Short mmCIF file of C-alpha atoms in Angstrom, two decimals:
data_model
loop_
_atom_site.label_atom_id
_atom_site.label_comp_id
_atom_site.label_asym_id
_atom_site.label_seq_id
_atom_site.Cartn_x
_atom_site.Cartn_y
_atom_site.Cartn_z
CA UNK A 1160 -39.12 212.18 -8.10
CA UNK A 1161 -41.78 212.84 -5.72
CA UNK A 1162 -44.46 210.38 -5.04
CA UNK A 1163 -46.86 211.35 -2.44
CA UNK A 1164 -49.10 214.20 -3.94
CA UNK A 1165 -52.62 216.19 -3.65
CA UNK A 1166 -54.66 217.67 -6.42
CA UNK A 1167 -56.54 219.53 -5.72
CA UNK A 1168 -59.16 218.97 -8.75
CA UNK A 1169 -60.94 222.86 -9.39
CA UNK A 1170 -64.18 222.25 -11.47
CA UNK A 1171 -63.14 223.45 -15.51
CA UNK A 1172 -59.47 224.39 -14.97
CA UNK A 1173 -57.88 222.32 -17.24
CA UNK A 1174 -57.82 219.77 -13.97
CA UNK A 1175 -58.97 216.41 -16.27
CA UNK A 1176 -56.08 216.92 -18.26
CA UNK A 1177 -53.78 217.19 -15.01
CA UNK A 1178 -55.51 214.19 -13.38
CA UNK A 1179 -54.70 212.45 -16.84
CA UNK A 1180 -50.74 213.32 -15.63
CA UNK A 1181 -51.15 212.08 -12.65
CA UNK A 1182 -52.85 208.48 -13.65
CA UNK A 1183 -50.21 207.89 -16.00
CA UNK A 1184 -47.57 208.84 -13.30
CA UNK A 1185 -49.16 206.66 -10.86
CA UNK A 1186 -49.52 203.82 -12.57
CA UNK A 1187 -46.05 203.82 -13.91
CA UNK A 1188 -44.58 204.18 -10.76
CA UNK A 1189 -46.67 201.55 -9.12
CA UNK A 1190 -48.20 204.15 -6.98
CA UNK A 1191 -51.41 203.43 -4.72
CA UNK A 1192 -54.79 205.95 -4.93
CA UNK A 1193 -57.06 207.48 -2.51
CA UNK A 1194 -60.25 205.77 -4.33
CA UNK A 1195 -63.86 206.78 -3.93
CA UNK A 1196 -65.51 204.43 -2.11
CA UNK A 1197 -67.08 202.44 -4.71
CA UNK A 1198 -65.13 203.94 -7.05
CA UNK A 1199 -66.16 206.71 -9.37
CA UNK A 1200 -64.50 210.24 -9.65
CA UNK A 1201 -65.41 211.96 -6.82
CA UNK A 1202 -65.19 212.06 -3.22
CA UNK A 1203 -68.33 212.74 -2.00
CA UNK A 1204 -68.61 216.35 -3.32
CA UNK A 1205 -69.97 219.05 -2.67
CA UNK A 1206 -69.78 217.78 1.23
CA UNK A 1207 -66.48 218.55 3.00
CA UNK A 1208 -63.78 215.77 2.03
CA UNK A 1209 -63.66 213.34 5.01
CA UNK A 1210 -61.09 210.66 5.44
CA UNK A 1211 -64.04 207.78 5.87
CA UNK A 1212 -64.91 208.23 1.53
CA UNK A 1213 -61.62 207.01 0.96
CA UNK A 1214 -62.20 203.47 -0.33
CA UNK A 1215 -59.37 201.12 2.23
CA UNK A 1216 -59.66 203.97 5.17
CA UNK A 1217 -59.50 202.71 8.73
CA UNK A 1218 -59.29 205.23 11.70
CA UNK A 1219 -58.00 201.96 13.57
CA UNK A 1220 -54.86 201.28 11.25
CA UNK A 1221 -54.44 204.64 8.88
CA UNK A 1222 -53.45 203.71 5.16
CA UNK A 1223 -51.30 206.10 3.46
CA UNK A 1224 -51.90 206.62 -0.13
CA UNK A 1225 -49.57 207.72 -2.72
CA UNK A 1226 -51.97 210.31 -4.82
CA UNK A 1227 -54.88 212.13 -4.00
CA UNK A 1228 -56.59 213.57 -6.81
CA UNK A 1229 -60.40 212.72 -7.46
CA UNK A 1230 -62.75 215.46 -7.12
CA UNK A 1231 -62.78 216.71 -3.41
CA UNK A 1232 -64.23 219.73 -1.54
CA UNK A 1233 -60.89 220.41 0.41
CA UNK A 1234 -60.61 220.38 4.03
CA UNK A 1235 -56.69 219.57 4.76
CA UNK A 1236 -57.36 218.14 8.54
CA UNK A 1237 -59.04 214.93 7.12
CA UNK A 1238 -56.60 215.12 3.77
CA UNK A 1239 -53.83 214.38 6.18
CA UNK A 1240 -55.30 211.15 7.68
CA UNK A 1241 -55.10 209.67 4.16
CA UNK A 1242 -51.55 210.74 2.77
CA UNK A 1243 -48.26 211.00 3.81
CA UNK A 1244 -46.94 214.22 6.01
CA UNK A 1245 -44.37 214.95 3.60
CA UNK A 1246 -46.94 214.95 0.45
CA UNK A 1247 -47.10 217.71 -2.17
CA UNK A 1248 -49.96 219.77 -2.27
CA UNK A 1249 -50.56 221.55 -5.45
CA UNK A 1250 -53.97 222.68 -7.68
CA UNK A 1251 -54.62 224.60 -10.95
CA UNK A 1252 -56.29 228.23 -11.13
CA UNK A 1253 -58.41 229.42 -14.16
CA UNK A 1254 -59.39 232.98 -14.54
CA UNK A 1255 -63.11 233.39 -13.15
CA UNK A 1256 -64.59 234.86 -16.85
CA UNK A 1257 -64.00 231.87 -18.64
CA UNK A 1258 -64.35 229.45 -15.55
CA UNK A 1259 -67.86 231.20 -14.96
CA UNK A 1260 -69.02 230.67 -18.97
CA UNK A 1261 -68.08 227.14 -19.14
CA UNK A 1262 -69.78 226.67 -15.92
CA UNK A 1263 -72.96 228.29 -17.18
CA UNK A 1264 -72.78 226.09 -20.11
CA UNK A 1265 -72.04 222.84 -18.33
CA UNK A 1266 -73.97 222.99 -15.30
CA UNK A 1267 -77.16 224.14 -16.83
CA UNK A 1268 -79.03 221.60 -14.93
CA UNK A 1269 -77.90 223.74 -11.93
CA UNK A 1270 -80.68 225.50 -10.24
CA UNK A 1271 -79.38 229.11 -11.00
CA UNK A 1272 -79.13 228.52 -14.75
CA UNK A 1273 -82.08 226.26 -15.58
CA UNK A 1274 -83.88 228.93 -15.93
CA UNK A 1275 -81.72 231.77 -17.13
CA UNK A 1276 -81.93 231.75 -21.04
CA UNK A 1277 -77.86 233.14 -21.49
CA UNK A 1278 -75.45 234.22 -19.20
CA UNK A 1279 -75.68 237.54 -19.79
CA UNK A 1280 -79.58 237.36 -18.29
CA UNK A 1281 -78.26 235.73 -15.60
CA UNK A 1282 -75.55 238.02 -14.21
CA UNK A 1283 -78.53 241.23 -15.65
CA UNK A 1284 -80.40 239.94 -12.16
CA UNK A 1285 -78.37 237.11 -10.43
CA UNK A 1286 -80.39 237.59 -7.82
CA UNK A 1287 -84.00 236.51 -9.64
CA UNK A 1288 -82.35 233.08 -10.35
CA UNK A 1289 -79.76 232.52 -7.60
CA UNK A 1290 -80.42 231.08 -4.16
CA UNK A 1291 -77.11 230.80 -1.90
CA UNK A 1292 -79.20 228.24 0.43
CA UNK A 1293 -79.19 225.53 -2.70
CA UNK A 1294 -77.23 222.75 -2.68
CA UNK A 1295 -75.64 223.05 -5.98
CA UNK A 1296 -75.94 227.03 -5.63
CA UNK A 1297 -71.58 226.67 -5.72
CA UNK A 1298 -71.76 226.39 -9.54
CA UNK A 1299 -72.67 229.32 -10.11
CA UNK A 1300 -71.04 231.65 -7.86
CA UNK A 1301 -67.39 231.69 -6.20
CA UNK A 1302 -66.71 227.90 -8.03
CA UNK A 1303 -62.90 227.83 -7.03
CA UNK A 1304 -63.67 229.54 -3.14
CA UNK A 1305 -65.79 226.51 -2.67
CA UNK A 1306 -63.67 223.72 -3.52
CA UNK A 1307 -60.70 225.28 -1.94
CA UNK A 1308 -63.29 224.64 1.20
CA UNK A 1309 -64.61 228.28 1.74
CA UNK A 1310 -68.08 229.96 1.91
CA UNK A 1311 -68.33 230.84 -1.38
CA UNK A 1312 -71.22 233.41 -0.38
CA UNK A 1313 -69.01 235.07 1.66
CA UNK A 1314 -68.22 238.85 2.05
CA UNK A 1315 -65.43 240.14 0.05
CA UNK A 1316 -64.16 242.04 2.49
CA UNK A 1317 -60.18 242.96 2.12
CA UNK A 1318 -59.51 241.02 5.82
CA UNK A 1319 -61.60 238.13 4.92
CA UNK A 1320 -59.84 238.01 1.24
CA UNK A 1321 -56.08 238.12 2.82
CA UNK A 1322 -57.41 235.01 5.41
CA UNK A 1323 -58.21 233.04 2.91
CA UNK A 1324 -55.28 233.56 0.91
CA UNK A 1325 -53.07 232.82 3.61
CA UNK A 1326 -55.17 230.18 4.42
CA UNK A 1327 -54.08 228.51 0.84
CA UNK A 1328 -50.84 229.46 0.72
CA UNK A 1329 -49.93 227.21 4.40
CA UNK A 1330 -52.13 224.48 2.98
CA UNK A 1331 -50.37 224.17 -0.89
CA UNK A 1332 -46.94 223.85 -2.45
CA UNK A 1333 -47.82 225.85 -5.70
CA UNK A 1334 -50.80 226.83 -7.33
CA UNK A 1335 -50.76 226.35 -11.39
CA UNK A 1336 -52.58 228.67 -13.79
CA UNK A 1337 -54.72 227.02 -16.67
CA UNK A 1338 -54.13 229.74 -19.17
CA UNK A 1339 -50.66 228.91 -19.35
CA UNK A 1340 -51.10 225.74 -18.72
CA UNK A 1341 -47.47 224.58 -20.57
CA UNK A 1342 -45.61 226.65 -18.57
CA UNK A 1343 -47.74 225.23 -15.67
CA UNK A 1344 -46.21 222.24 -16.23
CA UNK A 1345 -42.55 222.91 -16.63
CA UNK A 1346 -43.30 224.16 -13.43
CA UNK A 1347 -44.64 221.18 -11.97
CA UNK A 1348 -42.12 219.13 -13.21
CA UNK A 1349 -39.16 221.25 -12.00
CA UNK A 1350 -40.78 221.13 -8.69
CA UNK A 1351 -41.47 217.56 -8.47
CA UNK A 1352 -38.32 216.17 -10.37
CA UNK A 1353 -40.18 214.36 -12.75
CA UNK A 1354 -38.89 214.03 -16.17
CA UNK A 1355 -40.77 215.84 -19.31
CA UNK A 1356 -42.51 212.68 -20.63
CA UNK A 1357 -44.73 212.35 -17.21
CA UNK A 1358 -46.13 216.00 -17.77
CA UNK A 1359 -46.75 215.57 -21.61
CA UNK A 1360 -50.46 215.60 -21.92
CA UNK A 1361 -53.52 215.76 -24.80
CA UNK A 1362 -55.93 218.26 -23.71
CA UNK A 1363 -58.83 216.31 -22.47
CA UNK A 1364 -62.58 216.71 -21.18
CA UNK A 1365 -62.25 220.44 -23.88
CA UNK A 1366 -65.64 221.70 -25.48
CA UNK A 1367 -65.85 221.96 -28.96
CA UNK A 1368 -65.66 225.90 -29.75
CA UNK A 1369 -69.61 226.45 -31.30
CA UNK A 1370 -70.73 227.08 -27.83
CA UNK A 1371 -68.20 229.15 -27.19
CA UNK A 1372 -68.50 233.27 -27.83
CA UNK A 1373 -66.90 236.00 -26.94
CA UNK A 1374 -68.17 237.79 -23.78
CA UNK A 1375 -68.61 241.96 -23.96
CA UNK A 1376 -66.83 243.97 -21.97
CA UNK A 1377 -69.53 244.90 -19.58
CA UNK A 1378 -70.69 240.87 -18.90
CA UNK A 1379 -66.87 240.68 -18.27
CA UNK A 1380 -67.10 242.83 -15.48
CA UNK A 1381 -70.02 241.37 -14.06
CA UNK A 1382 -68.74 238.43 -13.43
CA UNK A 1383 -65.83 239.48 -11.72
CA UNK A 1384 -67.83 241.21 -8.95
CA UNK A 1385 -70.56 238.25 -8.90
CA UNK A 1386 -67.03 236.47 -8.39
CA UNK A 1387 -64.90 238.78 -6.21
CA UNK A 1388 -63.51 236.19 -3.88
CA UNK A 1389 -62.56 234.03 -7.28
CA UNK A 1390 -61.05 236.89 -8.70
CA UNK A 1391 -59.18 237.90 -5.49
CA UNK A 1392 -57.62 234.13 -5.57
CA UNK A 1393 -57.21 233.97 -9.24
CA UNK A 1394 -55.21 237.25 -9.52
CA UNK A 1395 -53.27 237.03 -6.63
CA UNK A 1396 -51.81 233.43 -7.63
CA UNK A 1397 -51.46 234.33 -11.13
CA UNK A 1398 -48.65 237.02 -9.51
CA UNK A 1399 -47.43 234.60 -7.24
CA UNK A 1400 -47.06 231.77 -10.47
CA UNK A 1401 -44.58 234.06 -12.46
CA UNK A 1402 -42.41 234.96 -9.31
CA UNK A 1403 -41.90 231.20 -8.66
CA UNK A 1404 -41.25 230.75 -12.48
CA UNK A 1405 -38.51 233.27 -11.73
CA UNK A 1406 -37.44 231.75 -8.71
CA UNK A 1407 -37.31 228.19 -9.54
CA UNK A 1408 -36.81 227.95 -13.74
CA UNK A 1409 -35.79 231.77 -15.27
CA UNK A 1410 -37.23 233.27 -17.69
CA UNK A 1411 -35.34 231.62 -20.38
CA UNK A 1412 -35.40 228.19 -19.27
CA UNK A 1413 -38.93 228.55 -19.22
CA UNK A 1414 -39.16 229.32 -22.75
CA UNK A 1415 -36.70 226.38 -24.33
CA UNK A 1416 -38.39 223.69 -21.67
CA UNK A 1417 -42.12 225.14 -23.50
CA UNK A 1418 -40.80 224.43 -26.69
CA UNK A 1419 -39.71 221.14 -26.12
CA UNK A 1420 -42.92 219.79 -24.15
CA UNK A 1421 -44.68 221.19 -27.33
CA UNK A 1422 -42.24 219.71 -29.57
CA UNK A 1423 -42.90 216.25 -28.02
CA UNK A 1424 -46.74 216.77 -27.69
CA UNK A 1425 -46.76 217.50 -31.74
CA UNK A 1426 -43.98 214.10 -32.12
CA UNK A 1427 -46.78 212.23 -29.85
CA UNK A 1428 -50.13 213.36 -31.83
CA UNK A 1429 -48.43 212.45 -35.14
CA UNK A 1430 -47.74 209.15 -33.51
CA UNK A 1431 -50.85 208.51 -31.83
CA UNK A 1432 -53.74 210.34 -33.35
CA UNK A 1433 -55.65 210.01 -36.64
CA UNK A 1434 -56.01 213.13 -38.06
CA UNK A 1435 -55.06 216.79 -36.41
CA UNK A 1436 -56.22 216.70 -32.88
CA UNK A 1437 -59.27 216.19 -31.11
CA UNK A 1438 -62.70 215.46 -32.65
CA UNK A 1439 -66.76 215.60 -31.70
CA UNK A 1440 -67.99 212.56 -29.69
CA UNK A 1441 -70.16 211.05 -32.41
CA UNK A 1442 -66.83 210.45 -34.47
CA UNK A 1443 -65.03 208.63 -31.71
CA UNK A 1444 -64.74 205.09 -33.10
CA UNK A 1445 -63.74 203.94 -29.70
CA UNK A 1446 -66.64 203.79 -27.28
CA UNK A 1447 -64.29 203.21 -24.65
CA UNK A 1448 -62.25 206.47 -25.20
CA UNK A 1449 -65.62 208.96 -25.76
CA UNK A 1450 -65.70 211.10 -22.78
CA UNK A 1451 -68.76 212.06 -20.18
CA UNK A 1452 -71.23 214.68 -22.47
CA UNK A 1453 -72.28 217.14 -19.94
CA UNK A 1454 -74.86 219.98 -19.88
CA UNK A 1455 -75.15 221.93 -23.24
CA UNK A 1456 -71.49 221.13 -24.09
CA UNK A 1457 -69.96 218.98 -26.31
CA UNK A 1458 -66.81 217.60 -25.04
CA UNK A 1459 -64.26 216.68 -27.39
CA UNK A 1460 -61.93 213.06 -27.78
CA UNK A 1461 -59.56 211.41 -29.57
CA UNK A 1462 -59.28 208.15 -32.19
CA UNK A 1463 -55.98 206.59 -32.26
CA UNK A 1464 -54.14 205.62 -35.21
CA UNK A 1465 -54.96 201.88 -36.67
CA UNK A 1466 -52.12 199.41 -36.65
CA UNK A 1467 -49.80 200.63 -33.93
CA UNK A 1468 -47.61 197.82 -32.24
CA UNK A 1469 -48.64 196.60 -28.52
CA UNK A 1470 -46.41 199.19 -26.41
CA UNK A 1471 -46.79 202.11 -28.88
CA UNK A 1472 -50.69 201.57 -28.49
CA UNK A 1473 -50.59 201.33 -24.98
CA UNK A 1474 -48.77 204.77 -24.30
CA UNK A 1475 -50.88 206.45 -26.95
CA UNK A 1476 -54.26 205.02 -25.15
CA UNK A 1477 -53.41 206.20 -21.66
CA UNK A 1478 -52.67 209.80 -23.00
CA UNK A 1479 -56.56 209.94 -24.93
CA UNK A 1480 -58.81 207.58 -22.16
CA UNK A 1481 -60.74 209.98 -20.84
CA UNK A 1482 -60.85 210.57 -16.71
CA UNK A 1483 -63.68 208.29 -15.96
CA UNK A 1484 -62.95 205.29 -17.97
CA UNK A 1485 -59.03 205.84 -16.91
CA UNK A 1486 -60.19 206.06 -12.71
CA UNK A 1487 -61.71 202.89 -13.53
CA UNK A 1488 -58.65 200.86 -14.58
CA UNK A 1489 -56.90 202.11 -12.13
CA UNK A 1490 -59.56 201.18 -9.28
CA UNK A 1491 -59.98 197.56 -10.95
CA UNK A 1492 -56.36 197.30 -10.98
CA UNK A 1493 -56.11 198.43 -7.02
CA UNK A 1494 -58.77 196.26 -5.86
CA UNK A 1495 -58.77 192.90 -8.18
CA UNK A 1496 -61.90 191.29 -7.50
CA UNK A 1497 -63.23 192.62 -4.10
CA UNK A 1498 -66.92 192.88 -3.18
CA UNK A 1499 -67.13 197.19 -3.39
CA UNK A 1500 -67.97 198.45 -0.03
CA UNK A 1501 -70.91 200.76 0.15
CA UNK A 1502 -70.58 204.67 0.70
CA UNK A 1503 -71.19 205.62 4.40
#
């Protein structure tokens, strides 16, 4: 199994629930993580990632860690002073429609949408509420170009577009796509030689559906073109996805290793969960396992079953503890009882 990996974490692609993989992995394997300094879950976005936020970073005597995953603005020169050469570089895609409506919903605090009453205002006159010179203006335009380290207010011009998809494809080993996000990670684990228990996941950091509705075909095509260098990166990788499904698993493969991850995530909720799934945050018993609310959304968690034995418990409560309460464990567990270093 490979052990040395980079996430890169895309804001609302299904990326909490891959982090949730990759804690579980980690600390199962004994692996180390490239902490925040000071902990938390991100690295000092939006600003470039730099290998001095790394908490245990010295330019004097490099530390490699195992897993790189916390919320980063990618920039692969200073990623490389903090992991291993041979490290796996992989992140997860979403298409730009629904990435762009869950943004407007949970970034509302964001300067281009405080003021916008709906979406569809918004994208009637993005220009009226959007200024590309704000510090947060990334939310709301080009979400995935920025994090991938590009100027997300750049031209879309078809040179530009093919540099910058170049540009990804030498710096990452495969790119995942959230709306298939089980065949994702078949994928992932083919790739990585991990077995089908360490990609078995509960969906996590999800919004409850009544602020979700359907978008109209012309606000669909809006927000393509306010997000043509999204949409360039989104549909080329979605191509690229199913040719490496092809390539790697078959067709048919593909469809009996779905079924079983599935099958196990179905064995797993019966075992874990009290009732059918996922439930609002005021009926999560378990302060400890209610996630971050955000914005206008309402994200979604879990209550475990009552009465489970000690190792049974333990298994189902990594799957449901939410990203920041999970990062925290972990960064406890890394650093018993150390004084925590201020941020630079």
């Amino acid at each position: 199994p490979k052990t040395d990996i980079v996430f890169l974490k895309v804001h609302k692609s299904a990326s909490s629930t891959v982090m949730n993989i990759l804690f579980r992995f980690g600390e199962t394997h004994n692996l180390t993580f490239a902490f925040p300094l000071g902990g938390g879950n991100q690295l000092f976005y939006p600003q470039p990632f730099s290998a001095r936020f790394v908490r245990g970073f010295s330019p004097r005597s490099p530390r490699r860690f195992n897993i790189l995953c916390h919320h980063m603005r990618f920039l692969q020169p200073e990623v490389q002073k903090v992991v291993s050469s041979s490290a796996f570089y992989f992140s997860i895609l979403r298409n730009p429609v629904q990435l762009m409506e869950s943004s407007f919903v949970y970034y509302k605090g964001a300067s281009a949408f405080s003021r916008a009453r709906s979406l569809e205002e918004f994208l009637r006159q993005p220009q009226r509420y959007y200024n590309p010179t704000r510090g947060d203006s990334h939310y709301a335009r080009n979400l995935m170009t920025f994090d991938f380290g590009f100027n997300h207010n750049g031209e879309a011009s078809a040179k530009r577009v093919q540099l910058m998809l170049k540009a990804i494809e030498a710096s990452f080993d495969l790119l995942l796509i959230s709306e298939y996000f089980d065949e994702s990670m078949v994928l992932l684990k083919e790739v990585l030689c991990w077995d089908l228990d360490s990609v078995v996941s509960f969906p996590l950091n999800t919004r409850d559906s009544s602020t979700k509705s359907p978008l109209p075909d012309r606000v669909v095509e809006k927000i393509k073109s306010w997000n043509r260098l999204d949409w360039e990166i989104y549909t080329h990788f979605n191509r690229t996805f199913w040719e490496r499904v092809e390539r790697d698993v078959g067709r048919e493969r593909m469809r009996r290793q779905v079924t079983a991850l599935r099958e196990r995530r179905a064995q797993l909720a019966r075992t874990c969960l009290q009732g059918t799934g996922s439930v609002a945050p005021k009926d999560i018993k378990d302060s400890s396992l209610r996630p971050l609310q955000h914005g206008y959304a309402k994200i979604l968690g879990y209550n475990l079953k009552q009465g489970l034995d000690k190792e049974t418990e333990r298994m189902c409560r990594r799957l449901v503890t939410p990203e920041l309460q999970y990062s925290s464990v972990l960064y406890k567990r890394q650093f018993p009882q150390q004084t925590t270093p201020q941020p630079p």
